[in-house]
């Protein structure tokens, strides 16, 4: 059994942050370390986004830990790239993701943070530290380039007592010499902490006792059995003597007492802080050249609309037309694919592969698939997962009724908020967890409706 001690030193105001999830019952201990080249609200928003994306994707079942780590880091990269595009501003965010499971430390290292371990000697976990500042070295950094990022997962087995430290690469030069013992290592880290260097995460992993505390066994003795039997006989005699009604009355009184206590608890709970309630607010609208005929879909950068035979892409950040493409038959289905591709299917079963950047047609084929034409109606329910939208305290779902859009509590089934429009709603998109909004259509018009907390 391992004992783990954590020290973390960071300053969000200075553009660095350390998130940890070392809950005792969790089999996987998690630490995220961020260092940005920028300070201020934009850096804080970027870090918040990355932590949120990690929570949304890492804890999904179905993959072993290395694959979950890699997939999560890839998603963090794309979501940060989209964030930089929306803000029209990019800056470097160095990131370390550290997971401890059983006796193994797993890590992903992106940017100018390093991971150092010390048990009986000094070691680096991750890429070659000496290459970081070489001019030709391709350093992987989240979100800077809009292309696939090469992500490698490292693993180190903890054999005995080990210190693991994450810190800026420029500070690691001090560890190249004069470190011969664990005591020297800890003194060096202490000096950096005292000089208020940030961010620094220090994790001490040591051997714990595997023995459970001794608990005296419960034994039934002859004397104890006799006493218990006498008590049962006395209680049974009272029940027969006074009758069944007395027992029912006592139980009934007990129920009333519990009911009074429950009411008192409810009264006191009214004094607790109010949980923010979701509301719906209009953000912007855009007018298409023709009526929109199926549900809008979106990715991190764009919104995609179909008007019968025309497929249109508009930008999220500027709400302006990016490109438009016409087809011979009506488009009835859209599938967004990885690697910047879109698959379209028309009412004749023809399939088209489109690239996202400029809408160029890559190929078209008539493939035998069973096509069911999408009817002109809105979906019955759209769920909002409070884990994926970290601002929320519970699950909600959204539905529409003619010209009304309703938010309903998943816990209580009550209408929490609603918004009415002059026209009936034709289509509504799924919930956009990045922008925190829905996209509604009314004939030629599309509205962005934000989910805000009141």
Short mmCIF file of N, CA, C and O in Angstrom, two decimals, residues 57-166:
data_model
loop_
_atom_site.label_atom_id
_atom_site.label_comp_id
_atom_site.label_asym_id
_atom_site.label_seq_id
_atom_site.Cartn_x
_atom_site.Cartn_y
_atom_site.Cartn_z
N UNK A 57 -13.37 13.74 -20.95
CA UNK A 57 -12.91 12.64 -21.79
C UNK A 57 -12.09 11.58 -21.07
O UNK A 57 -12.17 10.40 -21.42
N UNK A 58 -11.30 11.95 -20.07
CA UNK A 58 -10.39 10.97 -19.48
C UNK A 58 -11.12 9.88 -18.71
O UNK A 58 -10.72 8.71 -18.71
N UNK A 59 -12.20 10.21 -18.03
CA UNK A 59 -12.86 9.27 -17.14
C UNK A 59 -13.82 8.32 -17.86
O UNK A 59 -14.54 7.57 -17.21
N UNK A 60 -13.86 8.34 -19.19
CA UNK A 60 -14.70 7.42 -19.93
C UNK A 60 -14.10 6.02 -19.90
O UNK A 60 -12.90 5.84 -20.03
N UNK A 61 -14.98 5.04 -19.74
CA UNK A 61 -14.53 3.65 -19.71
C UNK A 61 -14.32 3.13 -21.13
O UNK A 61 -14.73 3.75 -22.11
N UNK A 62 -13.72 1.95 -21.24
CA UNK A 62 -13.61 1.30 -22.54
C UNK A 62 -12.20 1.26 -23.10
O UNK A 62 -11.94 0.53 -24.05
N UNK A 63 -11.28 2.04 -22.55
CA UNK A 63 -9.90 2.03 -23.04
C UNK A 63 -8.95 1.88 -21.86
O UNK A 63 -9.25 2.32 -20.74
N UNK A 64 -7.79 1.27 -22.11
CA UNK A 64 -6.79 1.21 -21.05
C UNK A 64 -6.18 2.61 -20.87
O UNK A 64 -6.33 3.49 -21.70
N UNK A 65 -5.48 2.78 -19.78
CA UNK A 65 -5.11 4.12 -19.32
C UNK A 65 -4.26 4.89 -20.33
O UNK A 65 -4.48 6.09 -20.55
N UNK A 66 -3.32 4.23 -21.02
CA UNK A 66 -2.47 4.95 -21.97
C UNK A 66 -3.30 5.50 -23.14
O UNK A 66 -3.09 6.63 -23.59
N UNK A 67 -4.23 4.70 -23.63
CA UNK A 67 -5.05 5.13 -24.76
C UNK A 67 -6.00 6.25 -24.34
O UNK A 67 -6.23 7.20 -25.09
N UNK A 68 -6.56 6.15 -23.13
CA UNK A 68 -7.42 7.24 -22.62
C UNK A 68 -6.63 8.54 -22.49
O UNK A 68 -7.13 9.61 -22.82
N UNK A 69 -5.40 8.42 -22.00
CA UNK A 69 -4.56 9.61 -21.87
C UNK A 69 -4.29 10.25 -23.22
O UNK A 69 -4.41 11.46 -23.40
N UNK A 70 -3.93 9.42 -24.19
CA UNK A 70 -3.60 9.94 -25.52
C UNK A 70 -4.82 10.58 -26.18
O UNK A 70 -4.74 11.70 -26.70
N UNK A 71 -5.96 9.89 -26.15
CA UNK A 71 -7.18 10.42 -26.76
C UNK A 71 -7.61 11.73 -26.09
O UNK A 71 -8.06 12.67 -26.75
N UNK A 72 -7.47 11.79 -24.76
CA UNK A 72 -7.85 13.01 -24.03
C UNK A 72 -6.95 14.17 -24.43
O UNK A 72 -7.42 15.29 -24.66
N UNK A 73 -5.64 13.92 -24.52
CA UNK A 73 -4.70 14.98 -24.90
C UNK A 73 -4.98 15.47 -26.32
O UNK A 73 -4.87 16.68 -26.60
N UNK A 74 -5.32 14.56 -27.23
CA UNK A 74 -5.66 14.97 -28.60
C UNK A 74 -6.88 15.87 -28.61
O UNK A 74 -6.92 16.90 -29.28
N UNK A 75 -7.90 15.51 -27.82
CA UNK A 75 -9.10 16.34 -27.76
C UNK A 75 -8.80 17.70 -27.14
O UNK A 75 -9.32 18.73 -27.58
N UNK A 76 -7.94 17.74 -26.12
CA UNK A 76 -7.53 19.01 -25.53
C UNK A 76 -6.84 19.90 -26.57
O UNK A 76 -7.05 21.11 -26.61
N UNK A 77 -6.03 19.27 -27.42
CA UNK A 77 -5.33 20.01 -28.48
C UNK A 77 -6.32 20.68 -29.43
O UNK A 77 -6.21 21.88 -29.71
N UNK A 78 -7.30 19.91 -29.93
CA UNK A 78 -8.23 20.46 -30.92
C UNK A 78 -9.14 21.52 -30.31
O UNK A 78 -9.44 22.54 -30.94
N UNK A 79 -9.58 21.28 -29.07
CA UNK A 79 -10.46 22.26 -28.43
C UNK A 79 -9.72 23.56 -28.14
O UNK A 79 -10.30 24.65 -28.25
N UNK A 80 -8.43 23.47 -27.77
CA UNK A 80 -7.66 24.68 -27.52
C UNK A 80 -7.39 25.42 -28.83
O UNK A 80 -7.44 26.65 -28.89
N UNK A 81 -7.12 24.68 -29.91
CA UNK A 81 -6.93 25.31 -31.23
C UNK A 81 -8.18 26.07 -31.64
O UNK A 81 -8.09 27.19 -32.18
N UNK A 82 -9.35 25.49 -31.39
CA UNK A 82 -10.61 26.17 -31.71
C UNK A 82 -10.77 27.43 -30.86
O UNK A 82 -11.22 28.48 -31.34
N UNK A 83 -10.39 27.34 -29.59
CA UNK A 83 -10.46 28.49 -28.69
C UNK A 83 -9.56 29.62 -29.20
O UNK A 83 -9.97 30.79 -29.24
N UNK A 84 -8.34 29.29 -29.61
CA UNK A 84 -7.43 30.31 -30.13
C UNK A 84 -8.00 30.97 -31.40
O UNK A 84 -7.86 32.17 -31.60
N UNK A 85 -8.66 30.18 -32.24
CA UNK A 85 -9.26 30.74 -33.46
C UNK A 85 -10.38 31.71 -33.12
O UNK A 85 -10.51 32.77 -33.75
N UNK A 86 -11.21 31.35 -32.13
CA UNK A 86 -12.32 32.23 -31.74
C UNK A 86 -11.80 33.54 -31.17
O UNK A 86 -12.37 34.60 -31.41
N UNK A 87 -10.73 33.44 -30.39
CA UNK A 87 -10.18 34.64 -29.75
C UNK A 87 -9.24 35.41 -30.68
O UNK A 87 -8.82 36.52 -30.35
N UNK A 88 -8.89 34.78 -31.82
CA UNK A 88 -7.95 35.39 -32.78
C UNK A 88 -6.63 35.76 -32.10
O UNK A 88 -6.03 36.80 -32.37
N UNK A 89 -6.17 34.88 -31.22
CA UNK A 89 -4.93 35.12 -30.48
C UNK A 89 -4.40 33.79 -29.97
O UNK A 89 -5.14 32.99 -29.40
N UNK A 90 -3.12 33.52 -30.19
CA UNK A 90 -2.50 32.27 -29.75
C UNK A 90 -1.34 32.56 -28.81
O UNK A 90 -0.66 33.57 -28.94
N UNK A 91 -1.14 31.65 -27.88
CA UNK A 91 0.02 31.73 -26.99
C UNK A 91 0.37 30.32 -26.51
O UNK A 91 -0.44 29.40 -26.61
N UNK A 92 1.57 30.17 -26.01
CA UNK A 92 2.06 28.84 -25.65
C UNK A 92 1.55 28.42 -24.28
O UNK A 92 1.60 29.18 -23.31
N UNK A 93 1.02 27.20 -24.21
CA UNK A 93 0.61 26.61 -22.93
C UNK A 93 1.35 25.29 -22.77
O UNK A 93 1.07 24.32 -23.50
N UNK A 94 2.32 25.24 -21.87
CA UNK A 94 3.02 23.99 -21.58
C UNK A 94 2.15 23.18 -20.61
O UNK A 94 1.56 23.73 -19.67
N UNK A 95 2.08 21.86 -20.86
CA UNK A 95 1.15 21.02 -20.12
C UNK A 95 1.80 19.70 -19.75
O UNK A 95 2.48 19.09 -20.58
N UNK A 96 1.57 19.26 -18.52
CA UNK A 96 1.92 17.91 -18.10
C UNK A 96 0.68 17.26 -17.51
O UNK A 96 -0.02 17.85 -16.69
N UNK A 97 0.37 16.06 -17.99
CA UNK A 97 -0.71 15.25 -17.42
C UNK A 97 -0.05 14.06 -16.74
O UNK A 97 0.68 13.30 -17.38
N UNK A 98 -0.32 13.91 -15.46
CA UNK A 98 0.34 12.87 -14.65
C UNK A 98 -0.73 12.00 -14.00
O UNK A 98 -1.66 12.51 -13.37
N UNK A 99 -0.63 10.68 -14.18
CA UNK A 99 -1.56 9.74 -13.58
C UNK A 99 -0.77 8.72 -12.78
O UNK A 99 0.22 8.15 -13.29
N UNK A 100 -1.17 8.46 -11.54
CA UNK A 100 -0.55 7.42 -10.73
C UNK A 100 -1.59 6.32 -10.51
O UNK A 100 -2.68 6.59 -9.98
N UNK A 101 -1.27 5.13 -10.96
CA UNK A 101 -2.17 3.99 -10.76
C UNK A 101 -1.33 2.80 -10.30
O UNK A 101 -0.37 2.41 -10.97
N UNK A 102 -1.73 2.24 -9.15
CA UNK A 102 -0.96 1.17 -8.54
C UNK A 102 0.47 1.63 -8.34
O UNK A 102 0.72 2.63 -7.70
N UNK A 103 1.45 0.95 -8.93
CA UNK A 103 2.85 1.33 -8.75
C UNK A 103 3.45 1.95 -10.01
O UNK A 103 4.67 1.94 -10.19
N UNK A 104 2.61 2.51 -10.88
CA UNK A 104 3.10 3.07 -12.14
C UNK A 104 2.69 4.53 -12.27
O UNK A 104 1.53 4.89 -11.99
N UNK A 105 3.64 5.37 -12.69
CA UNK A 105 3.38 6.77 -13.01
C UNK A 105 3.29 6.88 -14.53
O UNK A 105 4.24 6.54 -15.24
N UNK A 106 2.13 7.35 -15.03
CA UNK A 106 1.94 7.60 -16.46
C UNK A 106 1.98 9.11 -16.69
O UNK A 106 1.48 9.87 -15.85
N UNK A 107 2.55 9.53 -17.81
CA UNK A 107 2.68 10.97 -18.04
C UNK A 107 2.60 11.32 -19.52
O UNK A 107 3.03 10.54 -20.37
N UNK A 108 2.05 12.50 -19.80
CA UNK A 108 2.12 13.13 -21.11
C UNK A 108 2.75 14.49 -20.90
O UNK A 108 2.35 15.23 -19.99
N UNK A 109 3.71 14.82 -21.74
CA UNK A 109 4.51 16.04 -21.56
C UNK A 109 4.45 16.85 -22.85
O UNK A 109 4.86 16.38 -23.90
N UNK A 110 3.90 18.05 -22.77
CA UNK A 110 3.72 18.91 -23.95
C UNK A 110 4.19 20.32 -23.62
O UNK A 110 3.58 21.01 -22.81
N UNK A 111 5.29 20.74 -24.21
CA UNK A 111 5.79 22.07 -23.94
C UNK A 111 7.00 22.08 -23.04
O UNK A 111 7.73 21.09 -22.93
N UNK A 112 7.20 23.20 -22.34
CA UNK A 112 8.45 23.43 -21.61
C UNK A 112 8.32 23.19 -20.10
O UNK A 112 8.75 23.98 -19.28
N UNK A 113 7.64 22.09 -19.76
CA UNK A 113 7.62 21.59 -18.38
C UNK A 113 8.29 20.23 -18.38
O UNK A 113 8.16 19.47 -19.34
N UNK A 114 9.01 19.91 -17.32
CA UNK A 114 9.68 18.61 -17.25
C UNK A 114 9.23 17.86 -16.01
O UNK A 114 8.74 18.44 -15.04
N UNK A 115 9.44 16.54 -16.07
CA UNK A 115 9.07 15.65 -14.95
C UNK A 115 10.34 14.96 -14.49
O UNK A 115 11.02 14.27 -15.28
N UNK A 116 10.69 15.15 -13.24
CA UNK A 116 11.91 14.57 -12.68
C UNK A 116 11.52 13.61 -11.56
O UNK A 116 10.63 13.90 -10.76
N UNK A 117 12.17 12.47 -11.50
CA UNK A 117 11.93 11.53 -10.41
C UNK A 117 13.24 11.20 -9.71
O UNK A 117 14.32 11.26 -10.33
N UNK A 118 13.13 10.87 -8.45
CA UNK A 118 14.33 10.48 -7.68
C UNK A 118 13.93 9.39 -6.71
O UNK A 118 13.06 9.57 -5.85
N UNK A 119 14.57 8.21 -6.86
CA UNK A 119 14.45 7.15 -5.86
C UNK A 119 15.86 6.85 -5.34
O UNK A 119 16.22 7.26 -4.25
N UNK A 120 16.66 6.20 -6.19
CA UNK A 120 18.09 6.04 -5.84
C UNK A 120 18.99 6.84 -6.76
O UNK A 120 20.19 6.92 -6.56
N UNK A 121 18.38 7.45 -7.81
CA UNK A 121 19.15 8.33 -8.69
C UNK A 121 18.18 9.28 -9.39
O UNK A 121 16.97 9.07 -9.42
N UNK A 122 18.76 10.35 -9.98
CA UNK A 122 17.96 11.35 -10.68
C UNK A 122 17.62 10.85 -12.09
O UNK A 122 18.49 10.40 -12.82
N UNK A 123 16.32 10.92 -12.45
CA UNK A 123 15.88 10.49 -13.77
C UNK A 123 14.83 11.47 -14.30
O UNK A 123 14.11 12.11 -13.53
N UNK A 124 14.74 11.57 -15.64
CA UNK A 124 13.69 12.35 -16.28
C UNK A 124 12.64 11.39 -16.83
O UNK A 124 12.97 10.37 -17.43
N UNK A 125 11.37 11.75 -16.62
CA UNK A 125 10.28 11.01 -17.24
C UNK A 125 9.81 11.85 -18.42
O UNK A 125 9.35 12.98 -18.24
N UNK A 126 9.92 11.32 -19.63
CA UNK A 126 9.50 12.11 -20.78
C UNK A 126 10.61 12.27 -21.79
O UNK A 126 11.59 11.53 -21.79
N UNK A 127 10.47 13.28 -22.67
CA UNK A 127 11.44 13.45 -23.77
C UNK A 127 12.77 14.01 -23.27
O UNK A 127 12.89 14.45 -22.13
N UNK A 128 13.74 14.00 -24.13
CA UNK A 128 15.11 14.41 -23.81
C UNK A 128 15.13 15.89 -23.46
O UNK A 128 14.88 16.75 -24.29
N UNK A 129 15.45 16.20 -22.21
CA UNK A 129 15.42 17.58 -21.72
C UNK A 129 16.42 18.45 -22.45
O UNK A 129 16.20 19.66 -22.66
N UNK A 130 17.50 17.88 -22.90
CA UNK A 130 18.55 18.67 -23.56
C UNK A 130 18.14 19.18 -24.94
O UNK A 130 18.77 20.06 -25.50
N UNK A 131 17.05 18.61 -25.50
CA UNK A 131 16.64 19.00 -26.85
C UNK A 131 15.61 20.13 -26.86
O UNK A 131 15.30 20.67 -27.92
N UNK A 132 15.05 20.47 -25.70
CA UNK A 132 13.92 21.40 -25.65
C UNK A 132 14.23 22.73 -26.32
O UNK A 132 13.40 23.29 -27.05
N UNK A 133 15.43 23.25 -26.11
CA UNK A 133 15.75 24.58 -26.63
C UNK A 133 16.58 24.54 -27.93
O UNK A 133 17.07 25.57 -28.37
N UNK A 134 16.70 23.36 -28.52
CA UNK A 134 17.35 23.28 -29.82
C UNK A 134 16.48 23.88 -30.90
O UNK A 134 15.25 23.69 -30.90
N UNK A 135 17.07 24.59 -31.82
CA UNK A 135 16.31 25.33 -32.83
C UNK A 135 15.48 24.42 -33.72
O UNK A 135 14.34 24.76 -34.07
N UNK A 136 15.98 23.26 -34.08
CA UNK A 136 15.30 22.37 -35.02
C UNK A 136 14.42 21.33 -34.32
O UNK A 136 13.83 20.49 -34.98
N UNK A 137 14.36 21.37 -32.99
CA UNK A 137 13.57 20.35 -32.27
C UNK A 137 12.08 20.70 -32.35
O UNK A 137 11.68 21.83 -32.04
N UNK A 138 11.26 19.75 -32.81
CA UNK A 138 9.82 19.96 -32.94
C UNK A 138 9.16 19.67 -31.60
O UNK A 138 8.83 18.53 -31.27
N UNK A 139 8.95 20.71 -30.81
CA UNK A 139 8.39 20.56 -29.47
C UNK A 139 6.86 20.49 -29.55
O UNK A 139 6.22 21.42 -30.05
N UNK A 140 6.23 19.40 -29.09
CA UNK A 140 4.77 19.33 -29.16
C UNK A 140 4.12 20.26 -28.13
O UNK A 140 4.43 20.19 -26.94
N UNK A 141 3.24 21.13 -28.61
CA UNK A 141 2.54 22.09 -27.74
C UNK A 141 1.07 22.12 -28.14
O UNK A 141 0.74 22.14 -29.33
N UNK A 142 0.19 22.14 -27.17
CA UNK A 142 -1.25 22.09 -27.44
C UNK A 142 -1.73 23.33 -28.19
O UNK A 142 -1.39 24.45 -27.84
N UNK A 143 -2.55 23.11 -29.22
CA UNK A 143 -3.35 24.16 -29.82
C UNK A 143 -2.67 25.14 -30.74
O UNK A 143 -3.34 25.92 -31.42
N UNK A 144 -1.34 25.17 -30.80
CA UNK A 144 -0.64 26.19 -31.58
C UNK A 144 -0.82 25.96 -33.07
O UNK A 144 -1.11 26.87 -33.83
N UNK A 145 -0.64 24.70 -33.51
CA UNK A 145 -0.78 24.38 -34.92
C UNK A 145 -2.10 23.63 -35.15
O UNK A 145 -2.45 22.73 -34.38
N UNK A 146 -2.80 24.00 -36.22
CA UNK A 146 -4.05 23.32 -36.56
C UNK A 146 -3.75 22.10 -37.41
O UNK A 146 -4.08 22.02 -38.58
N UNK A 147 -3.10 21.14 -36.81
CA UNK A 147 -2.74 19.88 -37.46
C UNK A 147 -2.65 18.83 -36.37
O UNK A 147 -2.65 19.14 -35.17
N UNK A 148 -2.60 17.55 -36.79
CA UNK A 148 -2.47 16.47 -35.82
C UNK A 148 -1.20 16.67 -34.99
O UNK A 148 -0.16 17.06 -35.52
N UNK A 149 -1.29 16.40 -33.71
CA UNK A 149 -0.15 16.57 -32.82
C UNK A 149 0.36 15.19 -32.40
O UNK A 149 -0.42 14.28 -32.14
N UNK A 150 1.69 15.04 -32.39
CA UNK A 150 2.30 13.78 -31.98
C UNK A 150 2.36 13.72 -30.46
O UNK A 150 3.04 14.52 -29.82
N UNK A 151 1.63 12.78 -29.90
CA UNK A 151 1.54 12.67 -28.44
C UNK A 151 2.02 11.29 -28.01
O UNK A 151 1.55 10.27 -28.51
N UNK A 152 2.98 11.28 -27.09
CA UNK A 152 3.53 10.03 -26.58
C UNK A 152 3.23 9.93 -25.08
O UNK A 152 3.33 10.91 -24.36
N UNK A 153 2.85 8.73 -24.66
CA UNK A 153 2.58 8.48 -23.24
C UNK A 153 3.78 7.75 -22.64
O UNK A 153 4.23 6.72 -23.16
N UNK A 154 4.30 8.29 -21.54
CA UNK A 154 5.43 7.70 -20.85
C UNK A 154 4.95 6.97 -19.59
O UNK A 154 3.92 7.33 -19.02
N UNK A 155 5.69 5.97 -19.17
CA UNK A 155 5.33 5.22 -17.96
C UNK A 155 6.59 4.86 -17.19
O UNK A 155 7.63 4.54 -17.77
N UNK A 156 6.50 4.95 -15.86
CA UNK A 156 7.63 4.58 -14.99
C UNK A 156 7.10 3.81 -13.79
O UNK A 156 6.15 4.27 -13.13
N UNK A 157 7.68 2.67 -13.54
CA UNK A 157 7.26 1.86 -12.39
C UNK A 157 7.94 2.37 -11.13
O UNK A 157 9.15 2.61 -11.12
N UNK A 158 7.16 2.56 -10.07
CA UNK A 158 7.69 3.00 -8.79
C UNK A 158 8.02 1.75 -7.97
O UNK A 158 7.12 1.05 -7.51
N UNK A 159 9.31 1.48 -7.81
CA UNK A 159 9.72 0.26 -7.10
C UNK A 159 9.74 0.48 -5.59
O UNK A 159 9.33 -0.36 -4.82
N UNK A 160 10.23 1.63 -5.18
CA UNK A 160 10.30 1.93 -3.74
C UNK A 160 10.03 3.42 -3.56
O UNK A 160 9.48 4.06 -4.46
N UNK A 161 10.40 3.98 -2.42
CA UNK A 161 10.11 5.40 -2.15
C UNK A 161 10.65 6.28 -3.26
O UNK A 161 11.84 6.22 -3.59
N UNK A 162 9.78 7.11 -3.81
CA UNK A 162 10.15 7.94 -4.96
C UNK A 162 9.57 9.33 -4.82
O UNK A 162 8.44 9.50 -4.36
N UNK A 163 10.35 10.32 -5.23
CA UNK A 163 9.85 11.69 -5.37
C UNK A 163 9.66 11.99 -6.84
O UNK A 163 10.55 11.73 -7.65
N UNK A 164 8.49 12.55 -7.19
CA UNK A 164 8.23 12.97 -8.56
C UNK A 164 7.94 14.47 -8.53
O UNK A 164 7.11 14.93 -7.74
N UNK A 165 8.64 15.24 -9.39
CA UNK A 165 8.50 16.69 -9.40
C UNK A 165 8.26 17.15 -10.83
O UNK A 165 8.94 16.72 -11.76
N UNK A 166 7.26 18.05 -10.99
CA UNK A 166 7.02 18.72 -12.27
C UNK A 166 7.36 20.19 -12.09
O UNK A 166 6.90 20.82 -11.13
#
